[in-house]
Structures are given as structure tokens and as C-alpha cells.
């Protein structure tokens, strides 16, 4: 007998692609689970000029879908983990984190173009990306850009921008990997915390054993570091932040940054045993805040 699962996500093209990734992965293991996709608009869909890296925008991005979980309109929810609040809602625990595709950001140029045109702005609505890009290209102008990834690529190709900066994972998930002109290293552009990881959320007490094979301990470990860093930063600042944790054997290396009130980028890093990921994330945040 087939099990039916209602899976909820934002109505954006990337969110739907992520939900479909989860559905395919589960059905490869258990084809008898039948999924019904339910989409919702949230504040991020209604106001696409929000700075997603600002610490005060996270809760509204998940509220509508958590309300759907609470009212039992859906059984599980799929999120970009970077959009989720840094402190977990105990009523709606995260029951699985997928393997991270990439945490990095990418530069996309217009089709057929190989160099930046400084007469046109570079498009991004992320202050974190904008300020770090200006450090690499001081002569570049930055302008906000709205819309989903496909819309932004269309605006780029219509000549409104010289380039756009987007999540590498988002481009890959939507089949636009061939558009990537440059992948920024984490040293060049520290990513948004939890970028590239899909989080699956359920109601407390629900049986979600069918999701266990999707869970990545690597994503869990780096997220413990990144999200503790962000949680600690949130207590002190509402400015844009970035953090990237990388496992190297039994060690973890964490890089963090935030934009100060005068627009300067303040960065630092820390390393230690991966088993101490969470405490190291907090230590790094306190080190940055004290600098």
C-alpha cells in the first residue's frame, strides 16, 4: 500500500527544484511513497529585494510553511537551509539535511561575453556579495536585481547588467551550470551560512524514517559550526554575515565575516577538531565581534 506524503515548499523555481530533488531521492529508495507537492508564497517571494544574508530576515522566510505544517496541510517541508532561523523551532524539527552541493557563489556574464563591462552594473541584492565583490573589483558598480534565477539571467542577457552573482548550487539545480563564468573561492567571497544544503522539516513526533537515508553527517557537522556562528552573531548585530565551514579529515576549518556599520568587511578563521564544530563556531563569532 502506497504511503502518501504532502511536501511543502516555496513556489519559487529553485524551491520546487529542491523539493523534486528530495522526491526523486526518496523514491529511488522507496518507490511506494507517493508525494504531493504543495507550494506557498512567503515574504521572500513577495519582496525579492530582501537581503537574505541579513540576520533579521530569516524567521519570516519560513513562517508560512511552518504554519502549513502546524495546520497539517503538509507533512514535511523543504527549505534552503540558509533561509531557516538559526535556532531550530522545537515543534518543527529538521529531520534531514542533504549533502551539500556547493556553498560557493558564482559570477555569470551575458551569453557570448568573456569580460566585465564596467559601463554596466553587476547585479546582486545581497550586501554580503556586493561588498566582497567590490573588494575584488573596486571599479565595479553594484545594482540590486530582483526575480528568480531565470528572471535574473534574462535581465542579464537583455543588457541591463554586466554580470550577476548567484549561488553556484542554485545554478546547478536549475540546469544553468554552463552559464558560470567564475566560481569564487571561499577566501574571495565567504558564502552565506548553510548555502547549498537542503533542510527537510517535519512536525515533532511524526515518523520520518523514510528520510533517514538522505541525511548527511557532513552537512550536519558543518552546519553546527556555521549556524552557531550565525546564532551568536545575531545576538550582537543585524548586519550581513557570511560563514563557511569545511571538513578536512577529523578537523574543521571555519571562515567568518560580517559587514561593520561603516561598511568594512571584518573576517577571521578558526580550526579545530570536527567534534567541536558548534563550540568553534561560537568561538569564531566572539573573536570577530571583539575585533
Short mmCIF file of C-alpha atoms in Angstrom, two decimals:
data_model
loop_
_atom_site.label_atom_id
_atom_site.label_comp_id
_atom_site.label_asym_id
_atom_site.label_seq_id
_atom_site.Cartn_x
_atom_site.Cartn_y
_atom_site.Cartn_z
CA UNK A 1 0.00 0.00 0.00
CA UNK A 2 1.41 3.38 -1.03
CA UNK A 3 2.20 5.97 1.62
CA UNK A 4 1.12 9.49 0.68
CA UNK A 5 3.27 12.43 1.76
CA UNK A 6 2.38 16.08 1.19
CA UNK A 7 5.59 18.01 0.72
CA UNK A 8 5.58 21.79 1.02
CA UNK A 9 7.98 24.42 -0.27
CA UNK A 10 8.14 27.98 -1.56
CA UNK A 11 6.67 28.48 -5.02
CA UNK A 12 9.98 29.69 -6.45
CA UNK A 13 11.56 27.66 -9.24
CA UNK A 14 14.57 26.81 -7.07
CA UNK A 15 12.45 25.69 -4.12
CA UNK A 16 10.39 23.44 -6.40
CA UNK A 17 13.58 22.01 -7.93
CA UNK A 18 14.84 21.25 -4.43
CA UNK A 19 11.59 19.56 -3.44
CA UNK A 20 11.72 17.48 -6.61
CA UNK A 21 15.32 16.51 -5.73
CA UNK A 22 14.07 15.20 -2.37
CA UNK A 23 11.18 13.34 -4.02
CA UNK A 24 13.46 11.63 -6.53
CA UNK A 25 15.96 10.66 -3.83
CA UNK A 26 13.30 9.12 -1.60
CA UNK A 27 11.58 7.31 -4.49
CA UNK A 28 14.87 5.76 -5.59
CA UNK A 29 14.89 4.04 -2.19
CA UNK A 30 11.15 3.55 -1.71
CA UNK A 31 9.05 3.90 -4.89
CA UNK A 32 5.88 3.16 -2.94
CA UNK A 33 5.85 6.61 -1.33
CA UNK A 34 3.60 8.94 -3.30
CA UNK A 35 4.35 12.65 -2.95
CA UNK A 36 2.01 15.59 -3.47
CA UNK A 37 3.77 18.93 -3.87
CA UNK A 38 2.17 22.00 -2.25
CA UNK A 39 3.71 25.43 -2.82
CA UNK A 40 3.45 28.64 -0.81
CA UNK A 41 4.40 32.27 -1.28
CA UNK A 42 6.37 33.79 1.55
CA UNK A 43 7.78 37.23 2.30
CA UNK A 44 10.84 36.45 0.18
CA UNK A 45 8.62 35.77 -2.84
CA UNK A 46 6.55 38.88 -2.23
CA UNK A 47 9.58 41.11 -1.59
CA UNK A 48 12.53 39.85 -3.61
CA UNK A 49 14.65 42.87 -2.69
CA UNK A 50 15.24 41.46 0.81
CA UNK A 51 18.86 40.94 1.78
CA UNK A 52 18.78 37.21 2.52
CA UNK A 53 22.06 37.46 4.41
CA UNK A 54 20.72 39.93 6.95
CA UNK A 55 20.19 38.25 10.29
CA UNK A 56 16.73 39.76 10.80
CA UNK A 57 15.02 38.23 7.73
CA UNK A 58 15.23 34.51 8.50
CA UNK A 59 12.09 33.84 10.55
CA UNK A 60 9.61 35.36 8.04
CA UNK A 61 11.09 33.24 5.24
CA UNK A 62 9.85 30.02 6.87
CA UNK A 63 6.79 31.18 8.80
CA UNK A 64 4.17 30.48 6.13
CA UNK A 65 5.36 26.93 5.57
CA UNK A 66 5.62 26.22 9.30
CA UNK A 67 2.02 27.42 9.61
CA UNK A 68 1.09 24.84 6.95
CA UNK A 69 2.85 22.14 8.98
CA UNK A 70 1.05 23.25 12.12
CA UNK A 71 -2.35 23.09 10.43
CA UNK A 72 -1.48 19.68 8.91
CA UNK A 73 -1.87 20.94 5.36
CA UNK A 74 1.51 19.39 4.60
CA UNK A 75 3.53 16.56 6.18
CA UNK A 76 7.08 17.73 5.54
CA UNK A 77 8.65 20.98 4.35
CA UNK A 78 11.70 21.54 2.16
CA UNK A 79 13.81 24.65 2.64
CA UNK A 80 17.10 26.11 1.56
CA UNK A 81 18.83 25.68 4.91
CA UNK A 82 20.32 29.18 4.63
CA UNK A 83 16.77 30.61 4.79
CA UNK A 84 15.94 28.95 8.10
CA UNK A 85 16.21 30.64 11.51
CA UNK A 86 19.47 29.89 13.28
CA UNK A 87 17.66 28.49 16.32
CA UNK A 88 15.51 25.47 15.50
CA UNK A 89 11.77 25.54 16.23
CA UNK A 90 11.30 22.54 18.59
CA UNK A 91 7.78 21.94 17.26
CA UNK A 92 9.09 21.55 13.70
CA UNK A 93 12.49 19.84 13.86
CA UNK A 94 14.85 19.47 10.92
CA UNK A 95 14.86 15.71 10.33
CA UNK A 96 17.30 15.53 7.41
CA UNK A 97 19.99 17.63 5.73
CA UNK A 98 21.04 16.69 2.22
CA UNK A 99 24.63 16.50 1.06
CA UNK A 100 25.89 20.00 0.27
CA UNK A 101 26.35 20.52 -3.47
CA UNK A 102 28.47 23.65 -3.08
CA UNK A 103 28.49 26.57 -0.68
CA UNK A 104 30.18 28.90 -3.16
CA UNK A 105 28.93 31.88 -5.15
CA UNK A 106 29.39 32.28 -8.90
CA UNK A 107 29.67 35.11 -11.40
CA UNK A 108 27.59 34.89 -14.57
CA UNK A 109 28.32 37.05 -17.62
CA UNK A 110 25.96 37.63 -20.56
CA UNK A 111 25.96 34.87 -23.14
CA UNK A 112 28.88 35.23 -25.51
CA UNK A 113 30.72 37.75 -23.28
CA UNK A 114 34.04 36.94 -21.60
CA UNK A 115 34.85 40.15 -19.69
CA UNK A 116 33.11 42.54 -17.34
CA UNK A 117 31.72 45.72 -18.92
CA UNK A 118 32.30 48.45 -16.33
CA UNK A 119 29.75 50.70 -18.05
CA UNK A 120 27.01 48.43 -16.66
CA UNK A 121 26.38 47.41 -13.04
CA UNK A 122 26.86 43.98 -11.51
CA UNK A 123 23.54 42.68 -10.19
CA UNK A 124 23.02 41.33 -6.68
CA UNK A 125 20.59 42.05 -3.85
CA UNK A 126 22.98 40.66 -1.24
CA UNK A 127 25.07 43.19 0.67
CA UNK A 128 27.44 40.35 1.61
CA UNK A 129 28.09 39.59 -2.06
CA UNK A 130 28.19 43.24 -3.12
CA UNK A 131 30.81 44.35 -0.63
CA UNK A 132 33.04 41.32 -1.15
CA UNK A 133 32.82 41.73 -4.93
CA UNK A 134 33.79 45.41 -4.62
CA UNK A 135 36.89 44.30 -2.75
CA UNK A 136 37.85 42.19 -5.78
CA UNK A 137 36.70 44.75 -8.38
CA UNK A 138 36.88 48.27 -6.87
CA UNK A 139 35.83 49.93 -10.14
CA UNK A 140 32.62 47.90 -10.50
CA UNK A 141 29.20 49.41 -9.88
CA UNK A 142 26.68 47.28 -7.98
CA UNK A 143 22.91 47.45 -8.51
CA UNK A 144 20.07 45.46 -6.95
CA UNK A 145 18.37 42.84 -9.07
CA UNK A 146 15.03 41.14 -8.42
CA UNK A 147 13.41 37.93 -9.56
CA UNK A 148 14.22 34.25 -9.56
CA UNK A 149 17.38 32.87 -11.15
CA UNK A 150 15.88 32.52 -14.63
CA UNK A 151 14.50 36.07 -14.48
CA UNK A 152 17.86 37.43 -13.40
CA UNK A 153 19.64 35.62 -16.22
CA UNK A 154 17.13 37.06 -18.69
CA UNK A 155 17.75 40.61 -17.40
CA UNK A 156 21.48 39.98 -17.72
CA UNK A 157 21.18 38.81 -21.32
CA UNK A 158 18.95 41.78 -22.19
CA UNK A 159 21.87 44.08 -21.36
CA UNK A 160 20.69 45.51 -18.04
CA UNK A 161 23.75 44.24 -16.15
CA UNK A 162 27.35 43.41 -16.92
CA UNK A 163 27.12 40.32 -14.68
CA UNK A 164 25.10 38.80 -11.86
CA UNK A 165 26.29 36.99 -8.74
CA UNK A 166 24.33 33.87 -7.83
CA UNK A 167 24.60 30.72 -5.75
CA UNK A 168 26.50 28.04 -7.64
CA UNK A 169 24.19 25.34 -6.25
CA UNK A 170 21.11 27.22 -7.45
CA UNK A 171 22.52 27.42 -10.96
CA UNK A 172 23.36 23.71 -10.91
CA UNK A 173 19.94 22.65 -9.61
CA UNK A 174 18.19 24.62 -12.36
CA UNK A 175 20.44 23.35 -15.14
CA UNK A 176 22.33 26.62 -15.71
CA UNK A 177 25.77 25.37 -14.73
CA UNK A 178 27.12 26.09 -18.21
CA UNK A 179 26.43 29.81 -17.64
CA UNK A 180 29.01 30.06 -14.85
CA UNK A 181 31.88 32.37 -15.80
CA UNK A 182 33.73 32.26 -12.48
CA UNK A 183 33.36 30.39 -9.21
CA UNK A 184 34.52 32.49 -6.27
CA UNK A 185 36.65 30.70 -3.72
CA UNK A 186 35.56 30.94 -0.11
CA UNK A 187 38.56 33.19 0.51
CA UNK A 188 37.38 35.56 -2.23
CA UNK A 189 33.72 35.58 -1.20
CA UNK A 190 32.71 33.98 2.07
CA UNK A 191 29.31 32.38 1.41
CA UNK A 192 26.02 32.63 3.22
CA UNK A 193 25.72 30.23 6.15
CA UNK A 194 24.23 26.82 5.20
CA UNK A 195 24.22 27.73 1.50
CA UNK A 196 23.92 24.69 -0.77
CA UNK A 197 22.18 22.45 1.80
CA UNK A 198 18.52 21.36 1.65
CA UNK A 199 16.77 21.03 5.01
CA UNK A 200 13.70 18.84 5.50
CA UNK A 201 11.41 19.81 8.35
CA UNK A 202 8.56 17.88 9.96
CA UNK A 203 6.22 18.02 12.94
CA UNK A 204 7.56 16.87 16.29
CA UNK A 205 6.74 13.18 16.83
CA UNK A 206 5.96 12.34 13.20
CA UNK A 207 7.57 9.20 11.78
CA UNK A 208 10.02 10.32 9.10
CA UNK A 209 12.23 7.24 8.97
CA UNK A 210 11.94 7.21 5.17
CA UNK A 211 14.06 10.41 5.13
CA UNK A 212 16.96 8.95 7.13
CA UNK A 213 18.93 7.77 4.05
CA UNK A 214 19.01 11.36 2.75
CA UNK A 215 20.71 12.75 5.84
CA UNK A 216 24.35 13.82 5.50
CA UNK A 217 26.52 13.86 8.62
CA UNK A 218 28.94 16.14 6.75
CA UNK A 219 26.20 18.71 6.20
CA UNK A 220 25.15 18.31 9.82
CA UNK A 221 28.69 18.90 11.11
CA UNK A 222 29.48 21.98 9.03
CA UNK A 223 26.02 23.36 9.78
CA UNK A 224 26.58 23.02 13.52
CA UNK A 225 29.58 25.30 13.11
CA UNK A 226 28.06 27.74 10.65
CA UNK A 227 24.73 28.12 12.40
CA UNK A 228 26.25 28.52 15.86
CA UNK A 229 28.43 31.25 14.40
CA UNK A 230 25.34 32.93 12.94
CA UNK A 231 23.30 32.42 16.10
CA UNK A 232 25.99 34.14 18.15
CA UNK A 233 26.36 36.97 15.64
CA UNK A 234 22.59 37.51 15.63
CA UNK A 235 22.69 38.33 19.32
CA UNK A 236 25.04 41.24 18.58
CA UNK A 237 24.34 42.58 15.09
CA UNK A 238 21.79 42.75 12.27
CA UNK A 239 24.39 43.38 9.59
CA UNK A 240 25.10 40.97 6.76
CA UNK A 241 27.24 37.97 7.67
CA UNK A 242 28.94 35.11 5.89
CA UNK A 243 30.43 31.85 7.13
CA UNK A 244 31.92 28.75 5.58
CA UNK A 245 32.96 25.55 7.36
CA UNK A 246 34.95 22.81 5.65
CA UNK A 247 35.82 19.35 6.90
CA UNK A 248 39.40 18.22 6.44
CA UNK A 249 39.65 14.72 7.80
CA UNK A 250 38.84 14.93 11.51
CA UNK A 251 39.44 18.69 11.51
CA UNK A 252 37.12 21.56 10.63
CA UNK A 253 38.16 24.96 9.29
CA UNK A 254 35.69 27.84 9.66
CA UNK A 255 35.89 31.25 7.96
CA UNK A 256 33.55 34.02 9.03
CA UNK A 257 32.83 37.62 8.11
CA UNK A 258 30.46 40.45 8.81
CA UNK A 259 29.93 43.92 7.43
CA UNK A 260 30.54 46.60 10.05
CA UNK A 261 28.36 49.68 10.46
CA UNK A 262 30.82 51.71 8.35
CA UNK A 263 30.71 49.18 5.51
CA UNK A 264 34.01 47.44 6.17
CA UNK A 265 34.47 43.68 5.84
CA UNK A 266 35.79 42.06 9.00
CA UNK A 267 36.97 38.47 8.61
CA UNK A 268 38.63 35.76 10.65
CA UNK A 269 39.05 31.99 10.75
CA UNK A 270 39.45 29.19 13.23
CA UNK A 271 40.19 25.47 13.08
CA UNK A 272 39.99 22.50 15.41
CA UNK A 273 38.51 19.07 15.90
CA UNK A 274 35.31 18.49 13.93
CA UNK A 275 33.72 17.10 17.09
CA UNK A 276 33.91 20.66 18.46
CA UNK A 277 32.20 22.21 15.42
CA UNK A 278 29.50 24.02 17.33
CA UNK A 279 31.73 25.48 20.02
CA UNK A 280 34.27 26.54 17.40
CA UNK A 281 31.55 28.39 15.51
CA UNK A 282 30.68 30.34 18.64
CA UNK A 283 34.35 31.00 19.39
CA UNK A 284 34.88 32.42 15.91
CA UNK A 285 31.87 34.74 16.22
CA UNK A 286 33.06 36.08 19.56
CA UNK A 287 36.53 36.59 18.12
CA UNK A 288 35.10 38.60 15.22
CA UNK A 289 32.82 40.66 17.41
CA UNK A 290 35.74 41.56 19.63
CA UNK A 291 37.94 42.67 16.72
#
